Coordinates of C-alpha atoms and ligand atoms in Angstrom, one line a residue:
M212 CA 105.3 105.7 156.0
L213 CA 102.2 107.3 156.0
V214 CA 99.2 105.3 156.9
S215 CA 97.4 106.7 153.7
K216 CA 99.9 105.5 151.3
L217 CA 100.5 102.0 153.4
Y218 CA 98.8 98.6 151.7
A219 CA 97.5 97.3 154.3
P220 CA 93.6 97.0 153.6
T221 CA 91.6 96.1 156.7
L222 CA 88.6 93.6 156.7
R223 CA 85.4 94.2 159.0
E224 CA 84.6 90.4 158.3
V225 CA 86.9 87.7 158.1
P226 CA 85.9 84.5 156.2
A227 CA 84.5 81.6 158.4
E228 CA 87.4 79.4 157.6
A229 CA 89.9 81.5 159.6
E230 CA 89.4 79.7 163.1
I231 CA 92.5 81.0 165.0
P232 CA 93.4 84.3 166.5
S233 CA 96.5 84.6 164.1
H234 CA 94.7 83.7 160.9
K235 CA 91.6 85.9 161.6
L236 CA 93.7 89.0 162.8
M237 CA 96.3 89.1 160.1
L238 CA 93.8 88.7 157.3
R239 CA 91.5 91.5 159.4
A240 CA 94.4 93.6 159.7
G241 CA 95.7 93.7 156.5
Y242 CA 99.0 91.4 156.8
M243 CA 98.0 89.1 154.2
R244 CA 95.7 87.7 151.9
K245 CA 95.0 84.1 150.7
S246 CA 96.0 83.3 147.3
A247 CA 94.5 79.5 147.1
T248 CA 94.3 76.8 149.7
G249 CA 97.5 77.0 151.9
M250 CA 99.2 79.8 150.1
Y251 CA 99.3 83.3 151.1
T252 CA 100.7 86.6 149.7
F253 CA 102.4 88.7 152.4
L254 CA 101.6 92.5 152.3
P255 CA 103.7 95.2 153.5
L256 CA 103.4 95.0 157.1
A257 CA 103.7 91.2 157.5
Q258 CA 107.0 91.3 155.0
R259 CA 108.5 93.6 157.6
V260 CA 107.5 91.1 160.6
L261 CA 109.0 88.2 158.5
K262 CA 111.8 90.3 157.2
K263 CA 112.6 90.8 161.2
I264 CA 112.6 87.0 162.1
E265 CA 114.6 86.4 159.2
A266 CA 117.6 88.8 160.7
I267 CA 117.4 87.5 163.9
I268 CA 117.5 84.3 162.4
R269 CA 120.7 85.2 160.5
E270 CA 122.5 87.0 163.1
E271 CA 122.2 84.1 165.6
M272 CA 122.9 81.5 162.7
E273 CA 125.9 83.2 161.5
A274 CA 127.2 83.8 165.3
A275 CA 126.8 80.2 165.8
G276 CA 129.2 79.6 162.7
A277 CA 126.7 78.8 160.3
Q278 CA 127.0 80.3 156.6
E279 CA 124.3 81.1 154.6
I280 CA 123.3 79.4 150.8
L281 CA 120.8 79.5 148.2
M282 CA 119.8 76.0 146.5
P283 CA 117.1 75.5 143.9
V284 CA 113.0 74.8 145.1
L285 CA 112.9 72.3 142.2
Q286 CA 114.8 69.1 143.1
P287 CA 115.5 66.0 140.7
S288 CA 114.0 62.8 141.2
E289 CA 117.4 61.1 141.2
L290 CA 118.6 62.1 144.3
W291 CA 115.5 61.4 146.3
K292 CA 115.9 57.8 144.8
Q293 CA 119.5 57.6 146.1
S294 CA 118.1 58.3 149.8
G295 CA 115.3 56.3 149.0
R296 CA 112.8 58.8 149.7
W297 CA 111.2 59.5 146.5
D298 CA 108.8 56.3 147.3
A299 CA 108.7 57.0 151.0
Y300 CA 107.6 60.7 151.3
G301 CA 104.0 59.9 150.6
G302 CA 101.3 62.4 149.4
E303 CA 102.9 65.4 150.9
M304 CA 105.6 65.8 148.2
W305 CA 104.9 68.0 145.2
R306 CA 106.0 65.7 142.2
I307 CA 106.0 67.4 138.5
K308 CA 107.6 66.6 135.1
D309 CA 109.8 68.7 132.9
R310 CA 109.0 68.9 129.1
H311 CA 111.2 65.7 128.5
G312 CA 109.1 63.8 131.2
H313 CA 111.6 63.7 134.0
D314 CA 110.3 63.7 137.7
Y315 CA 111.0 66.5 139.9
C316 CA 109.7 67.8 142.9
L317 CA 109.3 71.0 144.7
G318 CA 111.4 71.0 148.1
P319 CA 109.4 69.8 151.1
T320 CA 112.8 70.1 152.5
H321 CA 116.3 69.5 151.4
E322 CA 118.3 66.7 152.9
E323 CA 119.0 65.1 149.6
M324 CA 120.3 68.5 147.7
I325 CA 122.8 69.3 150.3
T326 CA 123.9 65.9 151.0
F327 CA 124.6 66.0 147.0
L328 CA 126.4 69.5 147.6
A329 CA 128.4 68.0 150.1
Q330 CA 129.6 64.9 148.5
M331 CA 131.0 66.8 145.5
D332 CA 133.0 69.2 147.4
V333 CA 133.9 68.0 150.6
N334 CA 136.5 65.2 150.8
S335 CA 138.7 65.4 154.2
Y336 CA 138.1 66.0 157.7
R337 CA 139.9 69.3 157.5
Q338 CA 137.2 70.9 155.8
L339 CA 134.8 70.1 158.6
P340 CA 132.8 71.4 160.4
L341 CA 130.8 72.9 158.0
N342 CA 127.4 74.4 158.7
L343 CA 125.2 75.5 156.0
Y344 CA 121.6 77.1 156.1
Q345 CA 119.5 78.9 153.8
I346 CA 115.8 80.6 154.0
Q347 CA 113.7 79.9 151.3
D348 CA 110.1 78.7 150.3
K349 CA 109.2 74.7 150.9
F350 CA 106.4 73.1 149.5
R351 CA 104.5 70.3 151.2
D352 CA 100.9 69.3 149.8
E353 CA 99.7 68.8 153.4
R354 CA 96.6 66.7 153.9
R355 CA 94.9 69.3 155.8
P356 CA 96.0 72.6 155.6
R357 CA 94.8 75.2 157.8
F358 CA 95.1 77.8 160.5
G359 CA 96.7 80.0 158.1
L360 CA 100.2 80.0 157.9
M361 CA 100.5 77.4 160.6
R362 CA 100.1 74.3 158.3
S363 CA 100.3 76.1 154.5
R364 CA 101.1 74.1 151.5
E365 CA 104.0 76.9 150.8
F366 CA 106.0 78.4 153.4
I367 CA 109.2 80.0 154.5
M368 CA 111.6 77.7 156.2
K369 CA 115.3 78.1 157.5
D370 CA 116.9 75.0 157.1
G371 CA 120.2 74.1 158.2
Y372 CA 122.5 71.2 157.9
S373 CA 125.6 70.4 160.1
F374 CA 128.5 67.9 159.0
D375 CA 131.2 66.7 161.1
V376 CA 133.7 64.0 160.9
D377 CA 132.4 61.9 164.4
E378 CA 129.6 61.9 166.5
A379 CA 131.4 64.2 169.3
G380 CA 131.6 66.8 166.8
L381 CA 128.1 66.2 165.7
D382 CA 126.8 66.6 169.4
K383 CA 128.7 69.8 169.4
A384 CA 127.2 71.1 166.4
Y385 CA 123.8 70.2 167.6
E386 CA 124.4 71.7 171.1
K387 CA 125.4 75.1 169.2
M388 CA 122.0 74.9 167.4
Y389 CA 120.1 74.2 170.3
Q390 CA 121.5 77.4 172.1
A391 CA 121.2 79.4 168.8
Y392 CA 117.3 78.3 168.7
T393 CA 116.9 79.2 172.1
N394 CA 118.7 82.5 171.5
I395 CA 116.3 83.0 168.3
F396 CA 112.8 82.4 169.7
Q397 CA 113.7 84.3 172.9
R398 CA 114.8 87.4 170.7
C399 CA 111.5 87.0 169.2
G400 CA 110.1 87.5 172.6
L401 CA 108.3 84.4 172.3
V402 CA 107.3 82.1 175.4
F403 CA 108.4 78.5 174.4
R404 CA 109.9 75.4 175.5
P405 CA 112.2 73.0 173.7
V406 CA 110.5 69.1 174.1
E407 CA 111.9 65.9 173.3
A408 CA 110.9 64.6 169.8
D409 CA 113.0 61.6 169.8
S410 CA 112.3 58.7 167.4
G411 CA 115.3 56.7 168.8
A412 CA 115.4 55.4 172.8
I413 CA 114.2 56.5 175.4
G414 CA 116.0 59.3 176.7
G415 CA 118.1 59.9 173.7
N416 CA 118.6 63.4 172.7
G417 CA 118.6 62.9 168.6
S418 CA 115.7 65.7 168.0
H419 CA 113.9 68.3 169.8
E420 CA 111.1 70.5 169.0
F421 CA 111.0 74.2 169.9
M422 CA 106.9 74.7 170.9
V423 CA 105.7 78.0 171.3
L424 CA 103.0 77.5 174.0
A425 CA 99.5 78.4 173.3
D426 CA 96.0 76.7 173.4
S427 CA 95.4 77.1 169.7
G428 CA 98.7 74.8 168.8
E429 CA 98.0 71.6 166.9
A430 CA 100.7 69.9 168.8
E431 CA 100.4 68.4 172.3
I432 CA 103.1 68.7 174.9
C433 CA 103.6 66.1 177.5
Y434 CA 105.8 67.3 180.4
C435 CA 106.5 66.1 183.7
T436 CA 105.2 67.8 187.2
Q437 CA 108.5 66.9 188.8
C438 CA 111.3 66.7 186.7
N439 CA 112.0 68.7 183.4
Y440 CA 110.9 66.1 181.1
A441 CA 109.2 67.3 178.1
A442 CA 108.3 65.6 174.9
D443 CA 105.8 66.2 171.8
T444 CA 103.0 63.9 172.6
E445 CA 102.9 62.6 169.2
K446 CA 106.5 61.2 169.8
A447 CA 106.8 60.6 173.8
E448 CA 107.9 57.0 174.2
L449 CA 106.3 54.9 176.8
H450 CA 107.5 51.8 178.9
P451 CA 104.8 49.5 179.0
L452 CA 102.7 49.0 182.2
E453 CA 102.8 46.0 184.2
S454 CA 99.7 43.9 185.4
A455 CA 99.5 42.2 188.7
P456 CA 99.9 38.4 187.8
E457 CA 96.4 36.4 187.6
E458 CA 95.2 33.0 187.2
L459 CA 94.3 32.3 183.4
K460 CA 90.8 32.1 183.1
E461 CA 89.2 29.9 180.5
K462 CA 88.5 32.2 177.1
E463 CA 84.3 32.5 176.5
K464 CA 82.4 34.3 173.9
V465 CA 79.6 36.7 175.5
A466 CA 76.8 38.5 173.4
T467 CA 77.1 41.9 173.9
P468 CA 74.1 43.7 171.9
D469 CA 74.4 47.1 171.0
C470 CA 77.7 47.6 172.3
K471 CA 79.7 49.6 170.1
T472 CA 82.1 51.3 172.2
I473 CA 84.6 50.2 174.7
Q474 CA 82.8 51.9 177.4
A475 CA 79.7 50.5 176.8
V476 CA 81.1 46.9 176.5
C477 CA 82.7 47.4 180.0
D478 CA 79.4 48.9 181.7
Y479 CA 77.3 45.9 179.8
L480 CA 79.9 43.3 181.1
K481 CA 80.5 45.3 184.5
A482 CA 84.5 44.9 183.8
P483 CA 86.9 47.9 184.7
V484 CA 88.0 49.7 181.4
E485 CA 91.7 48.7 182.2
K486 CA 90.8 45.0 181.7
S487 CA 89.2 45.8 178.2
V488 CA 91.4 45.9 174.9
K489 CA 90.3 48.0 171.8
A490 CA 90.9 48.3 168.4
V491 CA 91.7 50.7 165.7
A492 CA 91.8 49.8 161.9
Y493 CA 93.6 51.4 159.3
T494 CA 94.2 51.1 155.6
S495 CA 97.9 51.2 154.5
A496 CA 100.0 50.7 151.2
K497 CA 100.8 47.2 153.5
G498 CA 97.0 46.3 153.7
L499 CA 94.8 46.3 156.6
I500 CA 96.2 47.3 159.7
L501 CA 94.2 46.4 163.4
C502 CA 95.9 48.2 166.0
F503 CA 95.0 47.1 169.8
V504 CA 95.6 49.3 172.8
R505 CA 94.4 48.9 176.4
G506 CA 90.6 50.4 176.7
D507 CA 91.5 53.7 178.0
H508 CA 94.5 54.3 176.0
E509 CA 95.0 55.7 172.8
V510 CA 96.5 54.8 169.8
N511 CA 99.5 57.1 168.4
E512 CA 99.4 57.0 164.4
T513 CA 102.9 58.0 163.9
K514 CA 104.0 55.3 166.1
V515 CA 101.9 52.8 163.7
V516 CA 103.3 54.2 160.9
N517 CA 106.8 53.5 162.0
T518 CA 106.2 50.1 163.3
V519 CA 104.8 48.9 160.2
G520 CA 106.9 51.0 158.1
V521 CA 104.5 52.5 155.8
P522 CA 104.4 56.2 154.5
E523 CA 101.0 56.8 155.6
I524 CA 97.8 55.3 157.0
E525 CA 93.8 56.2 156.8
M526 CA 91.2 54.5 158.8
A527 CA 89.9 51.4 157.1
P528 CA 86.5 51.5 155.4
A529 CA 83.8 48.8 156.6
E530 CA 84.3 46.7 153.4
E531 CA 87.9 46.3 154.1
L532 CA 87.2 44.8 157.6
A533 CA 84.4 43.0 156.3
A534 CA 86.9 41.3 153.9
A535 CA 89.6 40.6 156.2
G536 CA 87.0 38.9 158.7
T537 CA 85.9 41.3 161.2
H538 CA 83.3 43.9 162.1
G539 CA 83.6 47.7 163.0
G540 CA 82.7 48.1 167.1
Y541 CA 83.3 44.3 167.5
M542 CA 87.1 43.9 166.4
G543 CA 89.4 41.8 168.1
P544 CA 92.7 40.0 168.1
C545 CA 92.0 36.4 168.1
G546 CA 91.5 34.1 165.0
L547 CA 92.5 36.8 162.6
D548 CA 94.2 35.6 159.5
P549 CA 97.8 36.9 159.4
K550 CA 97.6 36.9 155.5
K551 CA 94.8 39.3 155.3
V552 CA 95.6 41.6 158.4
I553 CA 98.7 43.3 160.3
I554 CA 98.0 43.0 163.9
V555 CA 99.9 45.6 165.7
C556 CA 99.7 45.1 169.6
D557 CA 100.9 48.0 172.2
A558 CA 103.3 46.3 174.4
T559 CA 101.1 47.4 177.4
V560 CA 98.3 44.8 176.1
M561 CA 100.9 41.9 176.0
N562 CA 101.3 42.5 180.0
M563 CA 97.6 42.0 180.4
H564 CA 95.6 39.1 181.8
N565 CA 91.8 38.0 181.2
F566 CA 90.7 40.8 179.3
C567 CA 87.6 41.6 177.3
C568 CA 88.0 42.4 173.7
G569 CA 85.9 42.1 170.2
A570 CA 85.0 38.8 168.9
N571 CA 85.3 40.1 164.9
E572 CA 81.7 39.0 165.0
E573 CA 78.5 41.6 165.4
G574 CA 77.1 41.7 168.9
Y575 CA 79.9 39.5 170.6
H576 CA 83.0 40.1 172.6
W577 CA 85.4 37.6 174.0
I578 CA 86.2 37.6 178.0
N579 CA 89.2 36.2 179.9
V580 CA 91.5 36.6 176.7
N581 CA 95.3 36.0 177.2
P582 CA 98.0 37.1 174.8
G583 CA 100.4 34.4 173.7
R584 CA 97.7 31.8 174.4
D585 CA 94.9 33.3 172.2
F586 CA 96.5 35.2 169.4
T587 CA 99.8 36.2 168.2
P588 CA 100.4 39.5 167.0
T589 CA 102.2 40.7 163.7
Y590 CA 104.1 43.2 165.9
V591 CA 104.3 44.1 169.3
A592 CA 105.4 47.7 170.0
D593 CA 104.9 50.9 171.8
I594 CA 101.9 52.6 169.6
R595 CA 100.0 54.3 172.2
L596 CA 100.0 57.8 173.1
M597 CA 101.1 59.4 176.1
Q598 CA 98.2 60.6 178.6
E599 CA 97.6 62.6 181.4
G600 CA 98.6 60.8 184.9
D601 CA 100.8 58.6 182.9
P602 CA 104.5 57.9 185.3
C603 CA 107.1 59.8 183.6
P604 CA 109.4 58.1 181.5
H605 CA 112.6 59.8 183.2
C606 CA 111.8 60.1 186.9
G607 CA 108.2 58.2 187.3
G608 CA 106.7 61.6 188.3
T609 CA 103.2 62.4 187.0
I610 CA 102.6 63.7 183.5
A611 CA 100.5 66.4 182.3
K612 CA 99.6 68.1 179.5
A613 CA 99.8 71.7 177.5
R614 CA 99.5 72.6 173.6
G615 CA 102.4 74.0 171.7
I616 CA 103.3 75.3 168.2
E617 CA 105.9 73.9 166.8
V618 CA 108.1 76.8 165.5
G619 CA 111.2 74.5 164.9
Q620 CA 113.0 71.2 165.0
I621 CA 116.5 70.1 165.2
F622 CA 117.6 66.5 164.3
K623 CA 120.6 64.4 164.3
L624 CA 120.7 62.6 161.1
R625 CA 124.3 61.2 161.7
D626 CA 124.8 59.2 158.7
K627 CA 121.3 58.5 157.3
Y628 CA 121.9 60.4 153.9
S629 CA 125.7 60.6 153.8
A630 CA 125.8 56.7 153.6
S631 CA 123.2 56.3 151.4
M632 CA 124.2 59.1 149.1
G633 CA 127.8 58.8 149.1
A634 CA 128.8 61.8 151.1
T635 CA 132.0 60.7 152.7
I636 CA 135.7 62.0 153.6
L637 CA 138.6 60.6 154.5
D638 CA 139.7 60.8 157.8
E639 CA 143.0 61.7 159.8
T640 CA 144.0 57.7 159.1
G641 CA 143.2 58.1 155.6
K642 CA 139.7 56.2 156.0
S643 CA 136.6 56.8 154.0
I644 CA 133.8 57.4 156.2
P645 CA 130.7 59.2 155.7
M646 CA 130.2 62.8 157.2
Q647 CA 127.9 63.2 160.6
M648 CA 125.0 65.4 159.6
G649 CA 122.6 67.3 161.8
C650 CA 119.5 69.3 160.3
Y651 CA 118.0 72.3 161.7
G652 CA 114.5 73.8 160.6
I653 CA 112.6 76.7 161.3
G654 CA 108.7 78.0 160.1
V655 CA 109.4 81.5 159.1
G656 CA 105.7 82.1 158.9
R657 CA 104.5 79.7 161.3
T658 CA 106.5 81.7 164.3
M659 CA 105.2 85.1 162.9
A660 CA 101.7 83.3 163.4
A661 CA 102.9 81.8 166.8
A662 CA 103.9 85.3 167.7
V663 CA 100.4 86.4 167.0
E664 CA 98.6 83.5 168.8
Q665 CA 100.6 84.5 172.0
N666 CA 99.9 88.0 171.6
N667 CA 96.6 89.4 171.1
D668 CA 93.4 90.6 172.5
K669 CA 89.9 91.3 171.2
D670 CA 90.9 94.2 169.8
G671 CA 93.8 93.0 167.7
I672 CA 97.6 91.9 167.5
I673 CA 100.0 93.0 170.4
W674 CA 103.1 92.5 168.6
P675 CA 106.3 91.7 170.4
A676 CA 108.3 95.0 170.2
Q677 CA 111.2 93.0 168.7
I678 CA 109.5 91.9 165.8
A679 CA 106.5 94.4 165.0
P680 CA 106.3 96.0 161.8
Y681 CA 106.6 99.5 163.2
H682 CA 107.6 100.8 166.7
V683 CA 105.3 103.6 166.8
L684 CA 102.0 104.5 165.3
I685 CA 101.5 108.6 165.5
V686 CA 97.8 109.3 165.7
P687 CA 97.0 112.9 165.1
V688 CA 93.1 113.2 166.2
N689 CA 92.3 115.6 163.8
I690 CA 94.5 115.7 160.9
K691 CA 92.7 119.4 159.5
D692 CA 94.1 121.1 162.2
D693 CA 97.3 123.1 161.5
A694 CA 99.0 122.8 164.8
I695 CA 97.9 119.3 165.4
R696 CA 99.1 118.1 161.9
E697 CA 102.2 120.0 161.7
K698 CA 103.3 118.7 165.4
A699 CA 102.3 115.0 164.2
F700 CA 104.9 115.6 161.3
S701 CA 107.8 116.8 163.7
V702 CA 107.4 114.0 165.8
Y703 CA 107.1 111.7 162.8
E704 CA 110.5 113.2 161.7
E705 CA 112.1 113.4 165.0
L706 CA 111.5 109.8 166.1
T707 CA 112.5 108.6 162.5
K708 CA 115.9 110.4 162.7
A709 CA 116.6 108.6 166.1
G710 CA 116.4 105.8 164.4
L711 CA 112.9 104.5 165.5
E712 CA 110.6 102.9 162.6
V713 CA 107.2 105.2 162.7
L714 CA 104.0 105.2 161.0
L715 CA 101.9 108.2 160.9
D716 CA 98.3 108.2 160.4
D717 CA 97.6 111.1 158.2
R718 CA 94.1 109.9 157.3
D719 CA 91.1 112.1 157.3
E720 CA 89.3 109.6 159.7
R721 CA 87.6 110.2 162.9
P722 CA 89.7 109.4 166.4
G723 CA 87.8 106.4 167.0
V724 CA 88.5 104.8 163.5
K725 CA 91.9 105.3 163.9
F726 CA 92.2 104.2 167.2
K727 CA 90.5 100.8 166.5
D728 CA 92.9 100.3 163.6
A729 CA 96.0 101.1 166.0
D730 CA 94.7 98.3 168.1
L731 CA 94.3 96.0 165.6
Y732 CA 97.6 96.5 163.6
G733 CA 99.2 95.8 167.2
F734 CA 102.6 98.5 167.2
P735 CA 104.0 98.5 170.6
L736 CA 103.4 102.4 170.9
R737 CA 101.0 104.6 169.9
I738 CA 101.3 108.5 170.2
T739 CA 98.3 110.6 170.2
I740 CA 98.2 114.1 169.1
G741 CA 95.2 116.0 170.5
K742 CA 94.2 119.6 170.7
K743 CA 93.4 119.5 174.7
T744 CA 97.1 118.2 175.1
L745 CA 99.0 119.7 172.6
D746 CA 97.5 123.2 174.0
K747 CA 99.2 122.0 177.6
G748 CA 102.6 121.3 175.6
Q749 CA 102.1 117.7 175.6
I750 CA 101.3 114.4 173.5
E751 CA 100.3 111.1 174.9
V752 CA 102.4 107.8 174.3
R753 CA 100.1 104.6 174.8
T754 CA 101.6 101.1 175.4
R755 CA 99.5 98.8 173.5
K756 CA 100.3 95.8 175.8
T757 CA 99.0 97.5 179.1
G758 CA 96.9 100.1 177.7
E759 CA 98.9 102.4 180.1
T760 CA 99.5 106.1 179.0
V761 CA 101.8 108.7 179.9
L762 CA 102.2 112.4 179.2
L763 CA 105.4 113.8 177.7
P764 CA 106.6 117.2 177.0
A765 CA 105.9 118.1 173.3
D766 CA 109.4 119.1 172.6
D767 CA 111.0 116.4 174.9
F768 CA 109.8 113.1 174.3
T769 CA 112.7 111.2 171.8
G770 CA 114.7 109.7 175.0
T771 CA 111.6 108.4 176.9
V772 CA 110.0 107.1 173.5
R773 CA 113.1 105.0 173.2
D774 CA 113.6 104.0 176.6
M775 CA 109.7 102.8 176.8
L776 CA 110.5 100.8 173.6
E777 CA 114.0 99.3 174.7
A778 CA 112.1 98.2 178.0
L779 CA 109.1 96.6 175.6
Q780 CA 111.8 94.8 173.9
K781 CA 114.0 93.2 176.4
Ligands
ATP292 P1 104.5 69.4 161.5 O1 104.8 68.1 162.3 O2 104.0 70.5 162.2 O3 103.8 68.8 160.1 P2 107.2 68.9 160.5 O4 108.0 68.4 161.8 O5 106.9 68.2 159.1 O6 106.1 69.6 161.0 P3 109.6 69.9 159.8 O7 110.0 69.2 158.7 O8 110.7 69.8 161.2 O9 108.3 70.2 160.1 O10 110.2 71.4 159.5 C1 110.7 72.5 160.0 C2 109.8 73.4 160.3 O11 109.0 73.9 159.4 C3 108.8 73.3 161.5 O12 109.1 73.3 162.7 C4 107.5 74.4 161.4 O13 107.9 75.3 161.9 C5 107.8 74.4 160.0 N1 106.6 73.7 158.9 C6 106.4 72.5 158.9 N2 105.4 72.4 158.0 C7 104.8 73.5 157.6 C8 103.6 73.8 157.3 N3 103.1 73.0 156.6 N4 103.3 75.4 157.3 C9 104.0 76.0 157.6 N5 105.2 75.7 158.3 C10 105.5 74.6 158.4
MG293 MG1 109.3 68.8 163.0

């Protein structure tokens, strides 16, 4: 391909909304354009990267015994009603009606569709195990589409689903997918870490997320500095902390003027923050939810959603607090009307003694509050976020944090969908049982963006060689010079013949402009053909990643260039 013909318009300035390197660079280097909020058109260079990632995914999925299918994007509401998710899914689901008024959604995921398929055709244990996958656009009306491809509203996903006779079969399918995912992200040249994303019991192995480590990652990972425990902070489960026994003191209301934060209250009362309880208020489909955690802890909203059983929660407005008989900045668990408010207490709070908390009255707090004696929550649950310094739930070691991009997730669904949707088989004894299912997703566009996030510098992208849109960019320093031009084209032909993917910058531009664009595009190798070197019978090869250059004989370079590329692809 010639750069003069390539549709990759570069930008000098990128829109201010592009905050992170992958978003900025892929716009600047002409890889993609925004079509509408959270929707992008992929230009030829990005499309080549996506195809390479997809090819790696297909190879590894097929090697693990999965078969590719393609399901409709459009899904009838009936299927989602069977699984109970039509109402439970919340605002992210894109719902539409056909001309007859029937409800459909644009698939945010395909568990219902695939279970419906399997329910039709799979009837016997003899047909299992089965693993089917597809690569297709998904639609989610994200609350905050941002960071370009990281969180878009239409995005490419590989979604796969396994079917087995029993849990042992599912465990095996899951293991295989875990290994396939490890291979996929390794082959994409990414530095990643599989982390527990369990929603079951501590130490369960029901789900893993594959996290590409990057400071810009939206996800936070907690990991143990002693053992190999690692979990998505959002999902990390915590044992309640114990408090030393104490004699219970008399509860007392104290004035705390202008103390609106828990720190201000503790400073004013000269109380350690570990002896305080703070509140966060949410509004939900079931009404107002007041959540209580220890003063130095944070609320994990995902856990609150799961505990209360609502599709989503939002910060509660002041009027709603007033109607429930409390006041922002002074919320506490005592004296609330359980008919007006759902009280969710973190399990650690239930082990605390003589703590201070808001008195639901502006300017006042309670001291010496004790759970059980002074209030009864609607729910007691683990609702806090794991934080740095917490004890590891596996070994008791110390937890540290890092940031990551969730590029994939694998999940044991067990019989969640097969039972509700009647996807049963006859087992060896002739008994009808629901199939054991697993589901396995990869964000293809997000994986591409994560690769850029992990591999860039101030000049541009540095593609991992395995997924780079082209391997080599040839830059003739002066295209008008006959000798240079001829050599450039012959190098182009020779490398192309040798199976490399080559781009030739045939534009009549200053070398500085071409070098700048070369760095911005980010191909692994650049070959410069200039007068001085050519007169000495040499061409220059530069590695984008290291900036190192080597001079090679102008009539004997293909083997070395191929070796250099292969070394980068390892
Ligand atoms: P997140 O927690 O980031 O919202 P998710 O857990 O909802 O993602 P899954 O349902 O597990 O996502 O989807 C599988 C994969 O699809 C994710 O691991 C991610 O790589 C990708 N993905 C999910 N949502 C988006 C999105 N809005 N834009 C781009 N990729 C996405
Ligand atoms: Mg996920």
